[in-house]
Amino acid sequence: MRPSSQRVSHRALQSLLLKRFGMAVATYSMILLLCWIALLGGLFRGPASTALIASGLVVLSQLALFWLFANGHNLRFSDPSLTEPQVLLALGWNTWLMTMLDNARGTLLAVYVLIMLFGIFQLKPGVFARCAAIGFFAFAGLNLFEAYRMQLPDPALALLQVCVLFVLMVWLSLFASYVQALRQRMRQRRFALQAHQDTLRGMMRQLEDLVATDELTGLFNRRHFLRLAGRELDNLAANRLHGLALIDLDHFKRINDAHGHAAGDRVLQTFAAVARACLRDGDVLARYGGEEFVLLVPNCNADRLTACCERLREAFAGAEPVGVQVERLSLSAGMTLLVAGDDLDDALQRADQALYRAKRGGRNRCDAAWEGQGA
């Protein structure tokens, strides 16, 4: 992944984590509000100064976490969301709150559920169960400690509350395991779907290549060339020229008659190989039909097009098809230039007339449409 992509990914991750942290802060605020309601209602065992100090410590703990998120230090941890530390910290604060309450403990057992729900989508099942066990044993230990000190006002009610919390924590752990398994199956299905989509795209590219390519020579076919050439002509600037050439292999029928169609196919493949070696990357060569080929040379003037076709003619004349004994290979070419606003059919007609003159003039030569116009 490129550095710029990593920065964008980190920003998106941090934005999501800050939103989750904001939800946690909102939950803390509501619990602190409940704490002060209990204080005002006479249900809080300690003095107001204790509640004030506890509230300040809670705010400080959240400010410390916010500093980690705001400065990106959380990204150094294996879990950048810091879900487990936040859950454990919240369980600790909630258990401390329970020490200051007597009759209202059962009412605030639901806070344990809220805290555990915060990690149900992020924590692994084993980690979630560990946090649930810590929360349960913290609350049960609190009640056992008070029972040991003979400070438990209603042992039967305390036992019921411990059992209720046990059931809730077990149920949440099972539910978290189910949710994580479901997410894993959905992730696997998404990966499988993505793999199928990649396979389908690859098959589509192969199909497009088959549709656009001549099977024998590996060059573009006529239909694809006309589409490419039309697009290039539409985008041609007023001060630019493109070169267009029709190329015909000389005496090809004689080669087929004398050596067979397999030899003719080998000659066509030899021309395609020679052309690939002679042309530039941006040049477009296609099999136009039979032994006839068409060449588009972008950003080309008359001299450059002539030099390109002559180089191709000389290279093909010196080629030796493998397994075929042919006395002489040659080609004829008809050349023209494309200008902005030109019609492709008209340009092909000009090139075809120039090719006809090259054939009539003895073959193995390149004639240009502009020479015929000059004559």
mmCIF file of C-alpha atoms in Angstrom:
data_model
loop_
_atom_site.group_PDB
_atom_site.id
_atom_site.type_symbol
_atom_site.label_atom_id
_atom_site.label_comp_id
_atom_site.label_asym_id
_atom_site.label_seq_id
_atom_site.Cartn_x
_atom_site.Cartn_y
_atom_site.Cartn_z
ATOM 1 C CA MET A 1 0.000 0.000 0.000
ATOM 2 C CA ARG A 2 1.300 3.438 -0.888
ATOM 3 C CA PRO A 3 2.046 5.953 1.919
ATOM 4 C CA SER A 4 -0.792 8.230 0.794
ATOM 5 C CA SER A 5 -3.243 5.321 0.910
ATOM 6 C CA GLN A 6 -1.976 4.373 4.365
ATOM 7 C CA ARG A 7 -2.539 7.917 5.611
ATOM 8 C CA VAL A 8 -6.100 7.931 4.275
ATOM 9 C CA SER A 9 -6.743 4.520 5.864
ATOM 10 C CA HIS A 10 -5.345 5.677 9.225
ATOM 11 C CA ARG A 11 -7.470 8.828 9.140
ATOM 12 C CA ALA A 12 -10.606 6.816 8.403
ATOM 13 C CA LEU A 13 -9.764 4.352 11.187
ATOM 14 C CA GLN A 14 -9.076 7.123 13.678
ATOM 15 C CA SER A 15 -12.315 8.864 12.769
ATOM 16 C CA LEU A 16 -14.265 5.659 13.441
ATOM 17 C CA LEU A 17 -12.430 4.998 16.709
ATOM 18 C CA LEU A 18 -13.039 8.547 17.923
ATOM 19 C CA LYS A 19 -16.755 8.119 17.251
ATOM 20 C CA ARG A 20 -16.768 4.915 19.309
ATOM 21 C CA PHE A 21 -14.840 6.686 22.039
ATOM 22 C CA GLY A 22 -17.418 9.463 21.977
ATOM 23 C CA MET A 23 -20.144 6.861 22.588
ATOM 24 C CA ALA A 24 -18.160 5.556 25.587
ATOM 25 C CA VAL A 25 -17.790 9.074 26.975
ATOM 26 C CA ALA A 26 -21.522 9.620 26.587
ATOM 27 C CA THR A 27 -22.158 6.391 28.533
ATOM 28 C CA TYR A 28 -19.783 7.538 31.290
ATOM 29 C CA SER A 29 -21.650 10.837 31.483
ATOM 30 C CA MET A 30 -24.992 9.086 31.958
ATOM 31 C CA ILE A 31 -23.555 6.796 34.653
ATOM 32 C CA LEU A 32 -22.067 9.783 36.496
ATOM 33 C CA LEU A 33 -25.472 11.427 36.282
ATOM 34 C CA LEU A 34 -27.011 8.337 37.890
ATOM 35 C CA CYS A 35 -24.333 8.485 40.567
ATOM 36 C CA TRP A 36 -25.280 12.068 41.470
ATOM 37 C CA ILE A 37 -28.991 11.211 41.381
ATOM 38 C CA ALA A 38 -28.278 8.428 43.888
ATOM 39 C CA LEU A 39 -26.330 10.921 46.019
ATOM 40 C CA LEU A 40 -29.175 13.437 45.993
ATOM 41 C CA GLY A 41 -31.680 10.678 46.735
ATOM 42 C CA GLY A 42 -29.783 9.506 49.795
ATOM 43 C CA LEU A 43 -28.775 6.163 48.253
ATOM 44 C CA PHE A 44 -25.048 7.001 48.040
ATOM 45 C CA ARG A 45 -23.101 5.692 51.033
ATOM 46 C CA GLY A 46 -20.162 8.163 50.850
ATOM 47 C CA PRO A 47 -20.070 11.942 51.190
ATOM 48 C CA ALA A 48 -20.404 14.371 48.302
ATOM 49 C CA SER A 49 -16.624 14.942 48.316
ATOM 50 C CA THR A 50 -16.064 11.254 47.495
ATOM 51 C CA ALA A 51 -18.456 11.463 44.553
ATOM 52 C CA LEU A 52 -16.755 14.649 43.393
ATOM 53 C CA ILE A 53 -13.276 13.072 43.545
ATOM 54 C CA ALA A 54 -14.502 9.948 41.750
ATOM 55 C CA SER A 55 -16.117 12.040 39.037
ATOM 56 C CA GLY A 56 -12.861 13.947 38.564
ATOM 57 C CA LEU A 57 -10.845 10.717 38.291
ATOM 58 C CA VAL A 58 -13.272 9.347 35.705
ATOM 59 C CA VAL A 59 -12.918 12.539 33.649
ATOM 60 C CA LEU A 60 -9.116 12.342 33.910
ATOM 61 C CA SER A 61 -9.099 8.724 32.736
ATOM 62 C CA GLN A 62 -11.176 9.647 29.707
ATOM 63 C CA LEU A 63 -8.957 12.623 28.926
ATOM 64 C CA ALA A 64 -5.940 10.298 28.996
ATOM 65 C CA LEU A 65 -7.650 7.944 26.531
ATOM 66 C CA PHE A 66 -8.639 10.879 24.337
ATOM 67 C CA TRP A 67 -4.992 12.011 24.279
ATOM 68 C CA LEU A 68 -3.968 8.547 23.044
ATOM 69 C CA PHE A 69 -6.548 8.636 20.249
ATOM 70 C CA ALA A 70 -5.979 12.264 19.274
ATOM 71 C CA ASN A 71 -2.215 11.793 18.904
ATOM 72 C CA GLY A 72 -2.417 8.419 17.167
ATOM 73 C CA HIS A 73 -0.572 6.559 19.932
ATOM 74 C CA ASN A 74 -3.336 3.958 19.956
ATOM 75 C CA LEU A 75 -2.141 2.744 16.531
ATOM 76 C CA ARG A 76 0.947 1.283 18.200
ATOM 77 C CA PHE A 77 -1.167 -1.358 19.946
ATOM 78 C CA SER A 78 -2.333 -4.619 18.370
ATOM 79 C CA ASP A 79 -5.926 -3.428 18.925
ATOM 80 C CA PRO A 80 -6.001 0.290 18.036
ATOM 81 C CA SER A 81 -9.527 0.594 19.448
ATOM 82 C CA LEU A 82 -8.215 -0.251 22.954
ATOM 83 C CA THR A 83 -11.560 -1.934 23.565
ATOM 84 C CA GLU A 84 -10.377 -4.360 26.232
ATOM 85 C CA PRO A 85 -8.635 -1.696 28.371
ATOM 86 C CA GLN A 86 -11.673 0.548 28.106
ATOM 87 C CA VAL A 87 -14.040 -2.272 29.098
ATOM 88 C CA LEU A 88 -11.871 -3.261 32.069
ATOM 89 C CA LEU A 89 -11.573 0.352 33.168
ATOM 90 C CA ALA A 90 -15.348 0.810 32.987
ATOM 91 C CA LEU A 91 -15.940 -2.421 34.931
ATOM 92 C CA GLY A 92 -13.569 -1.160 37.613
ATOM 93 C CA TRP A 93 -15.330 2.201 37.913
ATOM 94 C CA ASN A 94 -18.750 0.538 37.975
ATOM 95 C CA THR A 95 -17.696 -1.906 40.692
ATOM 96 C CA TRP A 96 -16.381 1.007 42.760
ATOM 97 C CA LEU A 97 -19.756 2.709 42.293
ATOM 98 C CA MET A 98 -21.435 -0.434 43.599
ATOM 99 C CA THR A 99 -19.394 -0.188 46.823
ATOM 100 C CA MET A 100 -21.061 3.160 47.500
ATOM 101 C CA LEU A 101 -24.588 1.821 46.967
ATOM 102 C CA ASP A 102 -26.657 -0.531 49.048
ATOM 103 C CA ASN A 103 -30.258 -1.023 48.051
ATOM 104 C CA ALA A 104 -29.726 0.451 44.561
ATOM 105 C CA ARG A 105 -27.173 -2.145 43.451
ATOM 106 C CA GLY A 106 -29.709 -4.309 41.691
ATOM 107 C CA THR A 107 -30.999 -1.332 39.718
ATOM 108 C CA LEU A 108 -27.529 -0.530 38.384
ATOM 109 C CA LEU A 109 -26.662 -4.106 37.407
ATOM 110 C CA ALA A 110 -27.764 -3.097 33.915
ATOM 111 C CA VAL A 111 -24.656 -0.903 33.702
ATOM 112 C CA TYR A 112 -22.534 -4.066 33.540
ATOM 113 C CA VAL A 113 -24.544 -5.100 30.488
ATOM 114 C CA LEU A 114 -23.990 -1.707 28.830
ATOM 115 C CA ILE A 115 -20.262 -1.969 29.411
ATOM 116 C CA MET A 116 -20.032 -5.488 27.958
ATOM 117 C CA LEU A 117 -22.147 -4.547 24.942
ATOM 118 C CA PHE A 118 -19.465 -1.987 24.093
ATOM 119 C CA GLY A 119 -17.059 -4.849 23.267
ATOM 120 C CA ILE A 120 -19.424 -7.397 21.779
ATOM 121 C CA PHE A 121 -18.473 -6.612 18.156
ATOM 122 C CA GLN A 122 -14.784 -5.925 18.724
ATOM 123 C CA LEU A 123 -13.497 -8.384 21.320
ATOM 124 C CA LYS A 124 -12.690 -11.985 20.455
ATOM 125 C CA PRO A 125 -14.917 -14.535 22.239
ATOM 126 C CA GLY A 126 -12.137 -15.573 24.638
ATOM 127 C CA VAL A 127 -11.256 -11.982 25.506
ATOM 128 C CA PHE A 128 -14.935 -11.093 25.944
ATOM 129 C CA ALA A 129 -15.450 -14.052 28.285
ATOM 130 C CA ARG A 130 -12.384 -12.987 30.278
ATOM 131 C CA CYS A 131 -13.726 -9.448 30.705
ATOM 132 C CA ALA A 132 -17.153 -10.840 31.672
ATOM 133 C CA ALA A 133 -15.542 -13.092 34.267
ATOM 134 C CA ILE A 134 -13.559 -10.171 35.704
ATOM 135 C CA GLY A 135 -16.717 -8.079 35.992
ATOM 136 C CA PHE A 136 -18.655 -10.916 37.634
ATOM 137 C CA PHE A 137 -15.943 -11.825 40.128
ATOM 138 C CA ALA A 138 -15.419 -8.154 40.973
ATOM 139 C CA PHE A 139 -19.097 -7.780 41.910
ATOM 140 C CA ALA A 140 -19.236 -11.162 43.656
ATOM 141 C CA GLY A 141 -16.024 -10.375 45.538
ATOM 142 C CA LEU A 142 -17.488 -7.077 46.679
ATOM 143 C CA ASN A 143 -20.498 -8.856 48.173
ATOM 144 C CA LEU A 144 -18.328 -11.571 49.749
ATOM 145 C CA PHE A 145 -16.079 -8.954 51.292
ATOM 146 C CA GLU A 146 -19.039 -7.115 52.815
ATOM 147 C CA ALA A 147 -20.507 -10.419 54.020
ATOM 148 C CA TYR A 148 -17.176 -11.255 55.659
ATOM 149 C CA ARG A 149 -17.192 -7.872 57.430
ATOM 150 C CA MET A 150 -20.861 -8.360 58.409
ATOM 151 C CA GLN A 151 -21.823 -5.260 56.413
ATOM 152 C CA LEU A 152 -24.143 -6.967 53.934
ATOM 153 C CA PRO A 153 -27.657 -5.646 54.713
ATOM 154 C CA ASP A 154 -29.598 -8.361 52.858
ATOM 155 C CA PRO A 155 -27.592 -11.531 52.047
ATOM 156 C CA ALA A 156 -30.472 -13.185 50.169
ATOM 157 C CA LEU A 157 -30.906 -10.145 47.908
ATOM 158 C CA ALA A 158 -27.140 -9.953 47.350
ATOM 159 C CA LEU A 159 -27.047 -13.636 46.383
ATOM 160 C CA LEU A 160 -29.879 -13.087 43.916
ATOM 161 C CA GLN A 161 -28.042 -10.112 42.389
ATOM 162 C CA VAL A 162 -24.851 -12.160 42.007
ATOM 163 C CA CYS A 163 -26.805 -14.965 40.322
ATOM 164 C CA VAL A 164 -28.551 -12.517 38.006
ATOM 165 C CA LEU A 165 -25.209 -10.995 37.003
ATOM 166 C CA PHE A 166 -23.786 -14.482 36.438
ATOM 167 C CA VAL A 167 -26.644 -15.363 34.085
ATOM 168 C CA LEU A 168 -26.273 -12.050 32.241
ATOM 169 C CA MET A 169 -22.516 -12.460 31.782
ATOM 170 C CA VAL A 170 -22.828 -16.063 30.576
ATOM 171 C CA TRP A 171 -25.590 -15.109 28.145
ATOM 172 C CA LEU A 172 -23.588 -12.136 26.836
ATOM 173 C CA SER A 173 -20.507 -14.315 26.387
ATOM 174 C CA LEU A 174 -22.482 -16.873 24.375
ATOM 175 C CA PHE A 175 -24.107 -14.120 22.338
ATOM 176 C CA ALA A 176 -20.709 -12.487 21.675
ATOM 177 C CA SER A 177 -19.352 -15.850 20.485
ATOM 178 C CA TYR A 178 -22.342 -16.218 18.146
ATOM 179 C CA VAL A 179 -21.912 -12.667 16.802
ATOM 180 C CA GLN A 180 -18.195 -13.191 16.157
ATOM 181 C CA ALA A 181 -18.848 -16.512 14.398
ATOM 182 C CA LEU A 182 -21.504 -14.834 12.273
ATOM 183 C CA ARG A 183 -19.113 -11.986 11.397
ATOM 184 C CA GLN A 184 -16.443 -14.529 10.482
ATOM 185 C CA ARG A 185 -18.829 -16.363 8.151
ATOM 186 C CA MET A 186 -19.892 -13.088 6.557
ATOM 187 C CA ARG A 187 -16.233 -12.100 6.129
ATOM 188 C CA GLN A 188 -15.454 -15.437 4.482
ATOM 189 C CA ARG A 189 -18.440 -15.063 2.175
ATOM 190 C CA ARG A 190 -17.339 -11.549 1.294
ATOM 191 C CA PHE A 191 -13.850 -12.789 0.470
ATOM 192 C CA ALA A 192 -15.321 -15.641 -1.573
ATOM 193 C CA LEU A 193 -17.582 -13.188 -3.412
ATOM 194 C CA GLN A 194 -14.619 -10.921 -4.086
ATOM 195 C CA ALA A 195 -12.642 -13.896 -5.421
ATOM 196 C CA HIS A 196 -15.560 -14.808 -7.703
ATOM 197 C CA GLN A 197 -15.766 -11.202 -8.887
ATOM 198 C CA ASP A 198 -12.027 -11.156 -9.614
ATOM 199 C CA THR A 199 -12.371 -14.423 -11.537
ATOM 200 C CA LEU A 200 -15.322 -13.033 -13.463
ATOM 201 C CA ARG A 201 -13.393 -9.849 -14.305
ATOM 202 C CA GLY A 202 -10.467 -11.954 -15.493
ATOM 203 C CA MET A 203 -12.785 -14.023 -17.683
ATOM 204 C CA MET A 204 -14.334 -10.850 -19.060
ATOM 205 C CA ARG A 205 -10.876 -9.500 -19.915
ATOM 206 C CA GLN A 206 -10.026 -12.781 -21.627
ATOM 207 C CA LEU A 207 -13.298 -12.638 -23.533
ATOM 208 C CA GLU A 208 -12.596 -9.060 -24.580
ATOM 209 C CA ASP A 209 -9.135 -10.107 -25.753
ATOM 210 C CA LEU A 210 -10.630 -12.977 -27.752
ATOM 211 C CA VAL A 211 -13.201 -10.676 -29.320
ATOM 212 C CA ALA A 212 -10.573 -8.033 -30.163
ATOM 213 C CA THR A 213 -7.756 -10.339 -31.307
ATOM 214 C CA ASP A 214 -7.102 -12.284 -34.465
ATOM 215 C CA GLU A 215 -6.601 -15.885 -33.406
ATOM 216 C CA LEU A 216 -3.910 -16.750 -35.963
ATOM 217 C CA THR A 217 -1.569 -13.757 -35.705
ATOM 218 C CA GLY A 218 -2.363 -12.431 -32.225
ATOM 219 C CA LEU A 219 -2.897 -8.954 -33.710
ATOM 220 C CA PHE A 220 -6.038 -6.879 -33.338
ATOM 221 C CA ASN A 221 -8.875 -7.816 -35.659
ATOM 222 C CA ARG A 222 -10.596 -5.476 -38.089
ATOM 223 C CA ARG A 223 -13.553 -4.618 -35.871
ATOM 224 C CA HIS A 224 -11.374 -3.681 -32.909
ATOM 225 C CA PHE A 225 -9.017 -1.654 -35.086
ATOM 226 C CA LEU A 226 -11.868 0.374 -36.548
ATOM 227 C CA ARG A 227 -13.096 1.125 -33.031
ATOM 228 C CA LEU A 228 -9.613 2.189 -31.854
ATOM 229 C CA ALA A 229 -8.886 4.200 -34.985
ATOM 230 C CA GLY A 230 -12.239 5.970 -34.788
ATOM 231 C CA ARG A 231 -11.543 6.913 -31.182
ATOM 232 C CA GLU A 232 -8.072 8.205 -32.031
ATOM 233 C CA LEU A 233 -9.490 10.229 -34.923
ATOM 234 C CA ASP A 234 -12.167 11.776 -32.726
ATOM 235 C CA ASN A 235 -9.510 12.873 -30.225
ATOM 236 C CA LEU A 236 -7.064 14.126 -32.855
ATOM 237 C CA ALA A 237 -5.979 17.714 -32.224
ATOM 238 C CA ALA A 238 -5.965 20.297 -35.031
ATOM 239 C CA ASN A 239 -2.154 20.553 -35.088
ATOM 240 C CA ARG A 240 -1.561 16.777 -35.078
ATOM 241 C CA LEU A 241 -1.308 14.132 -37.783
ATOM 242 C CA HIS A 242 -1.765 10.371 -37.697
ATOM 243 C CA GLY A 243 -0.357 7.951 -40.229
ATOM 244 C CA LEU A 244 -2.502 5.219 -41.780
ATOM 245 C CA ALA A 245 -1.249 2.396 -43.999
ATOM 246 C CA LEU A 246 -2.814 -0.623 -45.678
ATOM 247 C CA ILE A 247 -0.316 -3.466 -46.099
ATOM 248 C CA ASP A 248 -0.729 -6.459 -48.397
ATOM 249 C CA LEU A 249 1.594 -9.488 -48.525
ATOM 250 C CA ASP A 250 2.698 -9.993 -52.121
ATOM 251 C CA HIS A 251 1.912 -13.244 -53.971
ATOM 252 C CA PHE A 252 0.287 -14.755 -50.910
ATOM 253 C CA LYS A 253 -2.086 -16.898 -52.987
ATOM 254 C CA ARG A 254 0.906 -18.344 -54.810
ATOM 255 C CA ILE A 255 2.441 -19.355 -51.437
ATOM 256 C CA ASN A 256 -0.798 -21.077 -50.423
ATOM 257 C CA ASP A 257 -1.055 -22.900 -53.745
ATOM 258 C CA ALA A 258 2.581 -23.999 -53.744
ATOM 259 C CA HIS A 259 3.132 -24.857 -50.090
ATOM 260 C CA GLY A 260 -0.316 -25.261 -48.578
ATOM 261 C CA HIS A 261 -2.424 -23.222 -46.206
ATOM 262 C CA ALA A 262 -0.322 -24.187 -43.199
ATOM 263 C CA ALA A 263 2.672 -22.524 -44.843
ATOM 264 C CA GLY A 264 0.527 -19.475 -45.574
ATOM 265 C CA ASP A 265 -0.477 -19.299 -41.921
ATOM 266 C CA ARG A 266 3.206 -19.456 -40.941
ATOM 267 C CA VAL A 267 3.978 -16.535 -43.285
ATOM 268 C CA LEU A 268 1.185 -14.497 -41.693
ATOM 269 C CA GLN A 269 2.560 -15.256 -38.227
ATOM 270 C CA THR A 270 6.060 -14.318 -39.401
ATOM 271 C CA PHE A 271 4.817 -10.939 -40.602
ATOM 272 C CA ALA A 272 3.076 -10.331 -37.251
ATOM 273 C CA ALA A 273 6.300 -11.139 -35.388
ATOM 274 C CA VAL A 274 8.382 -8.876 -37.631
ATOM 275 C CA ALA A 275 5.874 -6.041 -37.290
ATOM 276 C CA ARG A 276 5.905 -6.249 -33.484
ATOM 277 C CA ALA A 277 9.676 -5.914 -33.522
ATOM 278 C CA CYS A 278 9.639 -2.924 -35.899
ATOM 279 C CA LEU A 279 6.775 -0.842 -34.505
ATOM 280 C CA ARG A 280 6.553 1.424 -31.457
ATOM 281 C CA ASP A 281 4.451 0.668 -28.402
ATOM 282 C CA GLY A 282 1.788 3.194 -29.366
ATOM 283 C CA ASP A 283 1.440 1.981 -32.978
ATOM 284 C CA VAL A 284 -1.677 -0.071 -33.750
ATOM 285 C CA LEU A 285 -1.461 -2.961 -36.198
ATOM 286 C CA ALA A 286 -4.387 -5.214 -37.072
ATOM 287 C CA ARG A 287 -5.220 -7.975 -39.505
ATOM 288 C CA TYR A 288 -7.655 -6.346 -41.903
ATOM 289 C CA GLY A 289 -8.617 -9.515 -43.709
ATOM 290 C CA GLY A 290 -6.832 -12.428 -45.401
ATOM 291 C CA GLU A 291 -3.257 -11.343 -46.134
ATOM 292 C CA GLU A 292 -4.072 -7.635 -45.697
ATOM 293 C CA PHE A 293 -3.111 -5.623 -42.610
ATOM 294 C CA VAL A 294 -3.774 -2.063 -41.484
ATOM 295 C CA LEU A 295 -1.427 0.153 -39.492
ATOM 296 C CA LEU A 296 -2.150 3.304 -37.472
ATOM 297 C CA VAL A 297 0.851 5.392 -36.400
ATOM 298 C CA PRO A 298 -0.177 8.185 -33.978
ATOM 299 C CA ASN A 299 1.553 11.588 -34.030
ATOM 300 C CA CYS A 300 3.235 10.920 -37.331
ATOM 301 C CA ASN A 301 4.192 13.014 -40.389
ATOM 302 C CA ALA A 302 4.773 11.869 -43.982
ATOM 303 C CA ASP A 303 8.506 11.193 -43.592
ATOM 304 C CA ARG A 304 8.074 9.221 -40.379
ATOM 305 C CA LEU A 305 5.250 7.106 -41.822
ATOM 306 C CA THR A 306 7.285 6.381 -44.959
ATOM 307 C CA ALA A 307 10.320 5.400 -42.891
ATOM 308 C CA CYS A 308 8.181 3.137 -40.697
ATOM 309 C CA CYS A 309 6.627 1.317 -43.665
ATOM 310 C CA GLU A 310 9.973 0.986 -45.463
ATOM 311 C CA ARG A 311 11.576 -0.431 -42.342
ATOM 312 C CA LEU A 312 8.768 -2.944 -42.032
ATOM 313 C CA ARG A 313 9.032 -3.862 -45.744
ATOM 314 C CA GLU A 314 12.788 -4.465 -45.548
ATOM 315 C CA ALA A 315 12.528 -6.457 -42.330
ATOM 316 C CA PHE A 316 9.829 -8.708 -43.770
ATOM 317 C CA ALA A 317 11.864 -9.239 -46.964
ATOM 318 C CA GLY A 318 14.718 -10.604 -44.842
ATOM 319 C CA ALA A 319 12.532 -12.828 -42.651
ATOM 320 C CA GLU A 320 12.633 -16.622 -42.876
ATOM 321 C CA PRO A 321 9.459 -18.442 -41.780
ATOM 322 C CA VAL A 322 10.250 -21.514 -39.703
ATOM 323 C CA GLY A 323 9.621 -24.744 -41.605
ATOM 324 C CA VAL A 324 8.664 -23.012 -44.854
ATOM 325 C CA GLN A 325 10.930 -22.666 -47.878
ATOM 326 C CA VAL A 326 9.763 -19.513 -49.647
ATOM 327 C CA GLU A 327 11.953 -17.983 -52.321
ATOM 328 C CA ARG A 328 11.056 -14.400 -51.572
ATOM 329 C CA LEU A 329 8.870 -12.530 -49.118
ATOM 330 C CA SER A 330 7.660 -9.031 -49.874
ATOM 331 C CA LEU A 331 4.838 -6.649 -49.109
ATOM 332 C CA SER A 332 3.220 -3.603 -50.622
ATOM 333 C CA ALA A 333 1.854 -0.663 -48.644
ATOM 334 C CA GLY A 334 -0.448 2.244 -49.323
ATOM 335 C CA MET A 335 -0.036 5.225 -47.001
ATOM 336 C CA THR A 336 -2.082 8.273 -46.105
ATOM 337 C CA LEU A 337 -2.259 10.881 -43.368
ATOM 338 C CA LEU A 338 -5.156 11.573 -41.033
ATOM 339 C CA VAL A 339 -6.048 15.116 -39.990
ATOM 340 C CA ALA A 340 -8.609 16.424 -37.508
ATOM 341 C CA GLY A 341 -12.126 16.051 -38.880
ATOM 342 C CA ASP A 342 -11.070 13.403 -41.396
ATOM 343 C CA ASP A 343 -13.404 10.520 -42.172
ATOM 344 C CA LEU A 344 -11.949 7.088 -41.455
ATOM 345 C CA ASP A 345 -13.671 5.413 -44.409
ATOM 346 C CA ASP A 346 -12.330 8.089 -46.743
ATOM 347 C CA ALA A 347 -8.843 7.691 -45.298
ATOM 348 C CA LEU A 348 -8.979 3.916 -45.795
ATOM 349 C CA GLN A 349 -10.115 4.461 -49.353
ATOM 350 C CA ARG A 350 -7.112 6.761 -49.994
ATOM 351 C CA ALA A 351 -4.756 4.193 -48.523
ATOM 352 C CA ASP A 352 -6.362 1.441 -50.611
ATOM 353 C CA GLN A 353 -5.861 3.449 -53.810
ATOM 354 C CA ALA A 354 -2.219 4.004 -52.901
ATOM 355 C CA LEU A 355 -1.858 0.261 -52.228
ATOM 356 C CA TYR A 356 -3.357 -0.469 -55.640
ATOM 357 C CA ARG A 357 -0.747 1.789 -57.273
ATOM 358 C CA ALA A 358 2.007 -0.007 -55.366
ATOM 359 C CA LYS A 359 0.713 -3.361 -56.612
ATOM 360 C CA ARG A 360 0.384 -2.093 -60.152
ATOM 361 C CA GLY A 361 3.865 -0.558 -59.973
ATOM 362 C CA GLY A 362 5.554 -3.900 -59.428
ATOM 363 C CA ARG A 363 4.855 -4.740 -55.738
ATOM 364 C CA ASN A 364 7.434 -4.750 -52.934
ATOM 365 C CA ARG A 365 7.080 -0.993 -52.508
ATOM 366 C CA CYS A 366 5.311 1.687 -50.452
ATOM 367 C CA ASP A 367 3.194 4.276 -52.224
ATOM 368 C CA ALA A 368 1.617 7.336 -50.593
ATOM 369 C CA ALA A 369 -1.764 8.901 -51.236
ATOM 370 C CA TRP A 370 -0.261 12.403 -51.077
ATOM 371 C CA GLU A 371 2.052 11.509 -53.995
ATOM 372 C CA GLY A 372 -0.943 10.579 -56.100
ATOM 373 C CA GLN A 373 -2.655 13.816 -55.127
ATOM 374 C CA GLY A 374 0.470 15.744 -56.056
ATOM 375 C CA ALA A 375 0.540 14.057 -59.450
#
